[in-house]
Amino acid sequence: MRRLFFVLLTAATVLGVHALTVQNTAGNLANLVSNNQITQLTVTGEMNARDFLFITEELTELTAVDLSQASIVAVDGSAVIYGTVTSYPADEIPRTAFFGKKLTSVALPAGLKSIGYAAFAGCYQLRSVTLPATVTYIDDYAFAGSALTSIELPANVTGMGKGVFSRCEALVQATVNTVYVGDFSFLGDFNLNTMNLGSQVQYIGRGVFNGCTALQTLNIDPACRISRIDEEAFINSGLENIDITALGVGTIGDWAFAQTQLSSFILPDGMTDLGVGSMAHNPLLETVLFPGMGHAADPAGRGDGLDGGSLRAPSHKRTLTEVKDFTFAGNSQLHAGEILREGVTRVGDFAFYNVSQEIDTMRLPSTIAYLGKRAMAGMTGMKVLKTSATEVPELGEEVWAGVDQPSVLLLPPDAESTELYKVADQWMYFFFKAPEDDYIVGDVNNDGVVNVADVTALIGFVLGNDVVINEQAADMSGDGILNVADVTQLISYILSGGSRMSLSNLRDAAIRNSMTTTDALELPAVSMRAGQTRTVEVALNNNEHYYTAMQLMVVLPEGLTLTGVEGVDRGSQHQYSMLRHETEENVYILMGVSFDLAPFAGNEGNVMRLTLTAGEDFIAQDAELLLANILLATPDQETYLAANAKARVNDPSGIEQVTADRQVAAVRYINVAGQESESPFDGVNIVVTTYTDGTTSTVKVIK
């Protein structure tokens, strides 16, 4: 029994010496600590840099430090303390004081003002720290490589050095309100997913969020004004969304937003500098808008995900005059046609390199004077290059390398400049139209875009109405005669072109070339189950205008197909054509026209019936039917863009199945040779749908 008591007493004594509390006078800590293997240290009284040097060099096993009741006094002398430094101010944790320690917890002095260079760097077990409200500055790499999971800098912290929280791989949340967010502050913090920037932030330094792959968006205080975002600030991050339009940003540094997950980006008014490669190699980037431009809008503000947000009025503060080297290089999905605005004079080397997205027209402003080496190399999706510059811009080497220039139409501003471009180096290899052929095929009404309004204009001309059209553009058959055959070919031409353009591309084109309206199509909810074929009737509410034709896209959930479309009620005089999209899953292009230009009569009634078929794997849960990019054409060939229409697809109840409207009994496909089949032929098909009530409908479709 006595032996056991002695063992327990010895163990308690050994454990006791691992935790130590001392009342210190500045510079005397070494004399108070007799066991350098202690793991827990509490200091009260005063400390100075010499005490911290003792901790740095001698107390290698520390896991917990409590300095909350201590105060730090200044050292100002001739003897070296850390490295070559002889003087340290009061209320500062000295440089590298706890570097590489096994600390799991630390309590800092209540009056602390600053934390020195790498003071807690490499503390790979330190998961949390509370900074006193008195702290105003954190020096370079102060917590780099630590295990912090969350950090909130007090409001008084107005400055921070480089790499303060870099390589903190466990860090998931941070709040910063310093005037300058120091270079590389969060470099390599690949788990950081929530970042809050306070109202005092004015500068984002170099490489601040480099490699923060979990960081998808920033929470920015509405009062924040950031004048500069330095080079590589967000490179190789997971950034998906950022709105800097109201921040007052004047400069974006080199490669600042390269290799992110951004899909759209709006450059703010008043910018003066956009750096080299600043938006390069973003695989999802589709839209970039320069200062002063409006951007894509949902006219009804319904936010269905197919548009770019709210509409901004154009500004006159177009301060960016140069697109620097590599700015948009490698952005294969970028719709680049409208990026270069009036005022831009220079495009740098490789600026649009391999921007291969299909572009109807790439526009060069009248102010453009120079295109750099391979500036537009690899732009294989470009169909038309339209320049407003009357003087031929100078070129670097191989500006259009990889582009099939003879198949790309070059449109200079006038006949005189056309002759200059025809003999200019590199420019001469484009295709030039003869003056008498200067038109866009299908652009019947000469408004620069081909859509359903051109169909109504051509129908009006064929009917003998007083309509001014471009007869060469309207002669789709090329036989010199304008008749119903040209109307039919024009409809097919528009549907075919639309079937190759993305939803966002089509919407951008619709917004640029159409007015908006509150008139709208409406869809009822539809009940469907796997294996069923059902019909859905679409209503038109038009209080603003009368319409004679419409063009739209039908977007179906996975497992549904559109097998027929016909006019009903107020659309009974209209013929409908449809074409399945070439690349978008479950998307169809539709057009409904009246060859007599009959309007959709009245208001609040049905105009169109869609026939839908559900596959055996169709699941109705959370499914939606969407009508998108809806263009409505008036008898005067004006086009209006209506809001998208959506409806839920539900699983039917037993009663719904019994009381359902008329349903499809059979579908037959007939080709131009009169052959019939249960599946569509390649090319033009007449689709004959027989319903359970004995009625039939026909529609022409193109496969």
GROMACS .gro file of C-alpha atoms in nm, residues 86-343:
model
  258
   86THR     CA    1   1.776   4.495  -3.126
   87SER     CA    2   1.457   4.691  -3.055
   88TYR     CA    3   1.095   4.579  -3.015
   89PRO     CA    4   0.792   4.797  -2.935
   90ALA     CA    5   0.549   4.742  -2.654
   91ASP     CA    6   0.234   4.532  -2.704
   92GLU     CA    7   0.378   4.323  -2.989
   93ILE     CA    8   0.429   3.948  -3.016
   94PRO     CA    9   0.787   3.940  -3.156
   95ARG     CA   10   0.882   3.777  -3.486
   96THR     CA   11   0.885   3.391  -3.492
   97ALA     CA   12   0.804   3.384  -3.119
   98PHE     CA   13   0.604   3.059  -3.144
   99PHE     CA   14   0.723   2.943  -3.486
  100GLY     CA   15   0.669   2.568  -3.534
  101LYS     CA   16   0.545   2.510  -3.179
  102LYS     CA   17   0.302   2.227  -3.096
  103LEU     CA   18   0.050   2.481  -2.966
  104THR     CA   19  -0.313   2.378  -2.956
  105SER     CA   20  -0.436   2.685  -2.769
  106VAL     CA   21  -0.313   3.037  -2.702
  107ALA     CA   22  -0.457   3.332  -2.508
  108LEU     CA   23  -0.309   3.668  -2.607
  109PRO     CA   24  -0.252   3.978  -2.392
  110ALA     CA   25  -0.560   4.198  -2.359
  111GLY     CA   26  -0.375   4.511  -2.474
  112LEU     CA   27  -0.194   4.352  -2.771
  113LYS     CA   28  -0.152   4.582  -3.073
  114SER     CA   29   0.049   4.382  -3.326
  115ILE     CA   30   0.163   4.032  -3.411
  116GLY     CA   31   0.511   3.999  -3.557
  117TYR     CA   32   0.657   3.825  -3.859
  118ALA     CA   33   0.574   3.449  -3.863
  119ALA     CA   34   0.493   3.463  -3.493
  120PHE     CA   35   0.265   3.155  -3.509
  121ALA     CA   36   0.374   3.019  -3.847
  122GLY     CA   37   0.398   2.642  -3.867
  123CYS     CA   38   0.185   2.583  -3.557
  124TYR     CA   39   0.025   2.289  -3.731
  125GLN     CA   40  -0.198   2.198  -3.433
  126LEU     CA   41  -0.327   2.550  -3.355
  127ARG     CA   42  -0.692   2.535  -3.460
  128SER     CA   43  -0.827   2.859  -3.311
  129VAL     CA   44  -0.713   3.193  -3.179
  130THR     CA   45  -0.902   3.495  -3.050
  131LEU     CA   46  -0.742   3.826  -3.135
  132PRO     CA   47  -0.794   4.109  -2.883
  133ALA     CA   48  -0.993   4.406  -3.009
  134THR     CA   49  -0.684   4.624  -2.960
  135VAL     CA   50  -0.486   4.454  -3.242
  136THR     CA   51  -0.422   4.692  -3.533
  137TYR     CA   52  -0.156   4.514  -3.744
  138ILE     CA   53  -0.057   4.157  -3.831
  139ASP     CA   54   0.285   4.112  -3.993
  140ASP     CA   55   0.396   3.882  -4.274
  141TYR     CA   56   0.318   3.509  -4.245
  142ALA     CA   57   0.199   3.550  -3.884
  143PHE     CA   58  -0.025   3.239  -3.895
  144ALA     CA   59   0.100   3.075  -4.215
  145GLY     CA   60   0.080   2.696  -4.214
  146SER     CA   61  -0.125   2.680  -3.895
  147ALA     CA   62  -0.434   2.463  -3.841
  148LEU     CA   63  -0.680   2.751  -3.794
  149THR     CA   64  -1.032   2.665  -3.908
  150SER     CA   65  -1.189   3.010  -3.873
  151ILE     CA   66  -1.057   3.361  -3.828
  152GLU     CA   67  -1.226   3.696  -3.767
  153LEU     CA   68  -1.003   4.001  -3.760
  154PRO     CA   69  -1.117   4.270  -3.515
  155ALA     CA   70  -1.246   4.595  -3.664
  156ASN     CA   71  -0.933   4.779  -3.545
  157VAL     CA   72  -0.704   4.565  -3.763
  158THR     CA   73  -0.641   4.809  -4.046
  159GLY     CA   74  -0.324   4.654  -4.187
  160MET     CA   75  -0.180   4.313  -4.262
  161GLY     CA   76   0.138   4.188  -4.425
  162LYS     CA   77   0.204   3.914  -4.678
  163GLY     CA   78   0.090   3.554  -4.645
  164VAL     CA   79  -0.065   3.604  -4.302
  165PHE     CA   80  -0.298   3.301  -4.333
  166SER     CA   81  -0.133   3.128  -4.630
  167ARG     CA   82  -0.119   2.748  -4.645
  168CYS     CA   83  -0.377   2.718  -4.367
  169GLU     CA   84  -0.528   2.410  -4.522
  170ALA     CA   85  -0.798   2.364  -4.255
  171LEU     CA   86  -0.926   2.723  -4.279
  172VAL     CA   87  -1.290   2.734  -4.399
  173GLN     CA   88  -1.411   3.080  -4.294
  174ALA     CA   89  -1.250   3.423  -4.264
  175THR     CA   90  -1.358   3.782  -4.204
  176VAL     CA   91  -1.126   4.069  -4.298
  177ASN     CA   92  -1.182   4.443  -4.273
  178THR     CA   93  -0.831   4.577  -4.335
  179VAL     CA   94  -0.771   4.860  -4.579
  180TYR     CA   95  -0.521   4.641  -4.762
  181VAL     CA   96  -0.568   4.265  -4.783
  182GLY     CA   97  -0.202   4.167  -4.794
  183ASP     CA   98  -0.030   3.978  -5.073
  184PHE     CA   99  -0.082   3.600  -5.062
  185SER     CA  100  -0.294   3.634  -4.745
  186PHE     CA  101  -0.491   3.314  -4.812
  187LEU     CA  102  -0.264   3.148  -5.068
  188GLY     CA  103  -0.329   2.774  -5.096
  189ASP     CA  104  -0.617   2.765  -4.845
  190PHE     CA  105  -0.804   2.509  -5.053
  191ASN     CA  106  -1.083   2.453  -4.796
  192LEU     CA  107  -1.169   2.822  -4.756
  193ASN     CA  108  -1.533   2.849  -4.868
  194THR     CA  109  -1.664   3.159  -4.688
  195MET     CA  110  -1.485   3.493  -4.719
  196ASN     CA  111  -1.628   3.817  -4.579
  197LEU     CA  112  -1.478   4.151  -4.683
  198GLY     CA  113  -1.573   4.448  -4.464
  199SER     CA  114  -1.650   4.808  -4.552
  200GLN     CA  115  -1.292   4.931  -4.494
  201VAL     CA  116  -1.130   4.709  -4.759
  202GLN     CA  117  -0.981   4.918  -5.042
  203TYR     CA  118  -0.711   4.696  -5.194
  204ILE     CA  119  -0.690   4.323  -5.262
  205GLY     CA  120  -0.323   4.235  -5.288
  206ARG     CA  121  -0.129   4.001  -5.510
  207GLY     CA  122  -0.222   3.631  -5.506
  208VAL     CA  123  -0.454   3.675  -5.206
  209PHE     CA  124  -0.686   3.386  -5.300
  210ASN     CA  125  -0.452   3.193  -5.529
  211GLY     CA  126  -0.543   2.823  -5.506
  212CYS     CA  127  -0.857   2.873  -5.292
  213THR     CA  128  -1.045   2.610  -5.492
  214ALA     CA  129  -1.343   2.588  -5.252
  215LEU     CA  130  -1.405   2.964  -5.261
  216GLN     CA  131  -1.702   3.008  -5.495
  217THR     CA  132  -1.819   3.356  -5.398
  218LEU     CA  133  -1.726   3.651  -5.177
  219ASN     CA  134  -1.951   3.826  -4.927
  220ILE     CA  135  -1.870   4.194  -4.977
  221ASP     CA  136  -2.007   4.468  -4.751
  222PRO     CA  137  -2.231   4.702  -4.958
  223ALA     CA  138  -2.031   5.002  -4.830
  224CYS     CA  139  -1.702   4.852  -4.947
  225ARG     CA  140  -1.502   5.041  -5.213
  226ILE     CA  141  -1.213   4.848  -5.369
  227SER     CA  142  -1.000   5.055  -5.604
  228ARG     CA  143  -0.749   4.784  -5.698
  229ILE     CA  144  -0.737   4.407  -5.736
  230ASP     CA  145  -0.373   4.306  -5.783
  231GLU     CA  146  -0.216   4.041  -6.002
  232GLU     CA  147  -0.311   3.676  -5.951
  233ALA     CA  148  -0.557   3.774  -5.678
  234PHE     CA  149  -0.806   3.496  -5.765
  235ILE     CA  150  -0.601   3.278  -5.998
  236ASN     CA  151  -0.676   2.906  -5.975
  237SER     CA  152  -0.962   2.966  -5.730
  238GLY     CA  153  -1.311   2.815  -5.733
  239LEU     CA  154  -1.471   3.156  -5.785
  240GLU     CA  155  -1.811   3.124  -5.956
  241ASN     CA  156  -1.968   3.461  -5.876
  242ILE     CA  157  -1.837   3.808  -5.798
  243ASP     CA  158  -2.002   4.146  -5.848
  244ILE     CA  159  -1.754   4.434  -5.859
  245THR     CA  160  -1.971   4.677  -6.058
  246ALA     CA  161  -2.038   4.907  -5.760
  247LEU     CA  162  -1.699   4.880  -5.588
  248GLY     CA  163  -1.516   5.151  -5.781
  249VAL     CA  164  -1.244   4.918  -5.910
  250GLY     CA  165  -1.000   5.108  -6.132
  251THR     CA  166  -0.730   4.844  -6.183
  252ILE     CA  167  -0.736   4.468  -6.222
  253GLY     CA  168  -0.386   4.320  -6.224
  254ASP     CA  169  -0.221   4.059  -6.444
  255TRP     CA  170  -0.384   3.712  -6.432
  256ALA     CA  171  -0.613   3.831  -6.150
  257PHE     CA  172  -0.914   3.620  -6.256
  258ALA     CA  173  -0.739   3.350  -6.460
  259GLN     CA  174  -0.831   2.982  -6.414
  260THR     CA  175  -1.152   3.039  -6.218
  261GLN     CA  176  -1.505   2.895  -6.253
  262LEU     CA  177  -1.665   3.226  -6.350
  263SER     CA  178  -1.935   3.212  -6.619
  264SER     CA  179  -1.988   3.587  -6.655
  265PHE     CA  180  -1.804   3.903  -6.556
  266ILE     CA  181  -1.900   4.270  -6.575
  267LEU     CA  182  -1.620   4.527  -6.572
  268PRO     CA  183  -1.718   4.839  -6.375
  269ASP     CA  184  -1.742   5.193  -6.507
  270GLY     CA  185  -1.432   5.405  -6.458
  271MET     CA  186  -1.177   5.127  -6.500
  272THR     CA  187  -0.841   5.236  -6.638
  273ASP     CA  188  -0.638   4.915  -6.650
  274LEU     CA  189  -0.719   4.550  -6.719
  275GLY     CA  190  -0.404   4.343  -6.676
  276VAL     CA  191  -0.226   4.086  -6.891
  277GLY     CA  192  -0.410   3.751  -6.891
  278SER     CA  193  -0.648   3.887  -6.632
  279MET     CA  194  -0.939   3.668  -6.746
  280ALA     CA  195  -0.757   3.389  -6.929
  281HIS     CA  196  -0.821   3.015  -6.922
  282ASN     CA  197  -1.166   3.022  -6.763
  283PRO     CA  198  -1.338   2.711  -6.905
  284LEU     CA  199  -1.693   2.824  -6.816
  285LEU     CA  200  -1.669   3.194  -6.900
  286GLU     CA  201  -1.938   3.290  -7.152
  287THR     CA  202  -2.000   3.662  -7.108
  288VAL     CA  203  -1.775   3.961  -7.040
  289LEU     CA  204  -1.910   4.315  -7.058
  290PHE     CA  205  -1.684   4.617  -7.086
  291PRO     CA  206  -1.754   4.943  -6.896
  292GLY     CA  207  -2.055   5.137  -7.015
  293MET     CA  208  -2.243   4.840  -7.160
  294GLY     CA  209  -2.583   4.712  -7.051
  295HIS     CA  210  -2.614   4.337  -7.009
  296ALA     CA  211  -2.859   4.057  -7.058
  297ALA     CA  212  -3.186   4.095  -6.874
  298ASP     CA  213  -3.498   3.899  -6.800
  299PRO     CA  214  -3.766   4.155  -6.899
  300ALA     CA  215  -4.002   4.030  -6.634
  301GLY     CA  216  -3.732   3.985  -6.373
  302ARG     CA  217  -3.820   3.622  -6.314
  303GLY     CA  218  -3.462   3.503  -6.279
  304ASP     CA  219  -3.496   3.163  -6.445
  305GLY     CA  220  -3.124   3.118  -6.500
  306LEU     CA  221  -3.118   3.173  -6.877
  307ASP     CA  222  -3.023   3.540  -6.864
  308GLY     CA  223  -2.750   3.764  -6.726
  309GLY     CA  224  -2.934   3.952  -6.451
  310SER     CA  225  -3.062   4.308  -6.436
  311LEU     CA  226  -3.028   4.567  -6.711
  312ARG     CA  227  -2.791   4.861  -6.668
  313ALA     CA  228  -2.825   5.181  -6.864
  314PRO     CA  229  -2.525   5.255  -7.089
  315SER     CA  230  -2.261   5.483  -6.941
  316HIS     CA  231  -2.033   5.732  -7.112
  317LYS     CA  232  -1.734   5.651  -6.888
  318ARG     CA  233  -1.564   5.407  -7.124
  319THR     CA  234  -1.214   5.444  -6.992
  320LEU     CA  235  -1.056   5.116  -7.102
  321THR     CA  236  -0.869   5.169  -7.426
  322GLU     CA  237  -0.658   4.852  -7.441
  323VAL     CA  238  -0.712   4.479  -7.424
  324LYS     CA  239  -0.373   4.351  -7.311
  325ASP     CA  240  -0.182   4.035  -7.400
  326PHE     CA  241  -0.358   3.704  -7.322
  327THR     CA  242  -0.655   3.884  -7.159
  328PHE     CA  243  -0.917   3.630  -7.276
  329ALA     CA  244  -0.688   3.354  -7.406
  330GLY     CA  245  -0.818   2.999  -7.382
  331ASN     CA  246  -1.179   3.089  -7.298
  332SER     CA  247  -1.337   2.847  -7.543
  333GLN     CA  248  -1.697   2.925  -7.437
  334LEU     CA  249  -1.669   3.305  -7.448
  335HIS     CA  250  -1.920   3.495  -7.663
  336ALA     CA  251  -1.666   3.751  -7.778
  337GLY     CA  252  -1.855   3.924  -8.057
  338GLU     CA  253  -1.959   4.234  -7.863
  339ILE     CA  254  -1.665   4.272  -7.623
  340LEU     CA  255  -1.464   4.534  -7.813
  341ARG     CA  256  -1.647   4.866  -7.776
  342GLU     CA  257  -1.587   5.215  -7.909
  343GLY     CA  258  -1.281   5.365  -7.745
   0.00000   0.00000   0.00000
